[in-house]
Amino acid sequence: MTAETSGEAPAATRCGFVALIGAPNVGKSTLVNALVGAKVTIVSRKVQTTRALIRGIVIENNAQVILVDTPGIFLPKRRLDRAMVSTAWSGAHDADLVCVLLDAKAGIDEEAEAILTKVASVKHEKILVINKVDLVQREKLLALAQAANERMPFAKTFMIAAISGDGVDDLRHTLAEIVPPGPFLYPEDQMSDAPMRQLAAEITREKIYRKLHQELPYQSTVETDKWEERKDKSVRIEQTIFVERESQRKIVLGAGGATIKSIGADSRKELAEILGVPVHLFLFVKVRENWGDDPDRYREMGLEFPKE
């Protein structure tokens, strides 16, 4: 029996933005994948955005939850770092509620401490999500949850393992209940409104960061030069990774080209999963001096250029 035949009014829809805030490598992208399902639905709020806000859309019962996967928040040292952190925090302030992610193994380290201190100024409801709980003993998890909640009052606390999906269903259900009443903002079947060239560039840039985050902290940018859809349904993509110095180019290439091959393999795999077709990815590395001080490059990435 449907709501129409029973005379009951259909359930009102709910829709809202949920910002995922956390340090790099805390598992935000993995959580987006787990919340959304098999294929990540990625959309963009800004035109030509790459390092800005990437979203996954979750449909749960009568609710649409739009996830804002902000850049990992870290202690900024360079102008580009400051721009990315500023973007992440603007995503938190603009959202309807905020999920603060902590790495169960790392605990409240220097980066987590800085995030907890600053997120206190965000007025929206905040939810604590402790990820990677499968790597830590229960006693330590409880102590971590208590310590975080002592620093600020969280509306709810969830303990999850995003990579295996443990605890993710409960989080998804709660987010759907908390987002405010309102109409859906995106069609239910929408896959993406982000230009695929830019999405591909962001994915490759993310792989660079994961592989080289100690040696090359955000000192690279990626541009998709060619995108060819072939007759066999596969896609050929050519990208250029720009760095500021020759020494950085050597780091990205790695001994015998091993690092760039690994980055390409990881990026190709994720792109193939999103596109649903075979992907042929070709990466090139070039030096573009002082690109980190070029306002035009920031605009292309959907970031505001910090004046200092």
Phi, psi and omega in degrees: 000130181267170179298326182291316184284335181273350181086001179276147177286140178297151181298135179294143181279156176232149181202136179193165180262132179239116180273133175259113184247134179180168179289163177303145176068018177279346176109025182296312182296321178296321179293320176302313178302315183292321181289319184285318183122202190306311181248130179289130173267111185246124176229170185228139180279326184251152174290142177057040180267138173234304183269000183277229192263119177251132186244149166245141181252125180250128172254118181226111183054242183260018184240147172243117181254119183256111186274130177257102181271090185286159173302147179303131182274125182223178180278108188286138179239327183250170181300316180296322177302314182296322179296318182291319179293321178299319179296318180299316181289327176295326177296323179292316182290331182276342185283169177277329173207165188234133171256119177265117182263132173240144175276118184302324183284319181285330180069209180266084178272192184300316181293316180296321179299316180296321180294314181298322180295315185281326183292344177298336180278349177283127189279342184288165176298140184238138179241134178267127178238112178263116185258162179067037183291344179289351183260358188228147178291150185303320182299319180292324178297314180297320179294320179295315179299318180294316181297318180294318181290337175287333180284329176197153181280115174268142180296320179211158176233131179238142175244119187226165167232092188301326185291330178258345179093357181298126177083352184289323181300318179297319179296314180302314181297319180292317178301320179296328180282331188273326183302149187289158175299145179160164181287156175298141180265343179230146175302145184298331183262010183288129179267318184195141168240015174266133177305130186297329178300319182284324175300316180298320179295319180295321180296315179295319179299321179298320180294324177298315182297315181297325183279327190231028190296337177279317184279332190222066185289095175063017181267039177212156174222156184235136175234135176272113185273321182224143178219106185239119175271116188268166184298331181275014178078355178281167180237132175257125182235132174243130181229150174244129175264120180258132175235173186267338184220157179299324180298325178289324178300319180294325178296316181294321180290316182076169181297122180064020180078013185295320183292314181295326177294319179293317178299314180298320180295316180294317181293317179300318181298313182292321179297320179296323179294319181288317183280335181075018179221160176299143181236132174251109186248130179238123183249139177232148181239126181227155177266127174231099188296138173059026179296336180292351178248015182259111182303327181298323180294324179294317179298321179297331182267003179076022181248152172276140183278115180291136184283341180239000000 
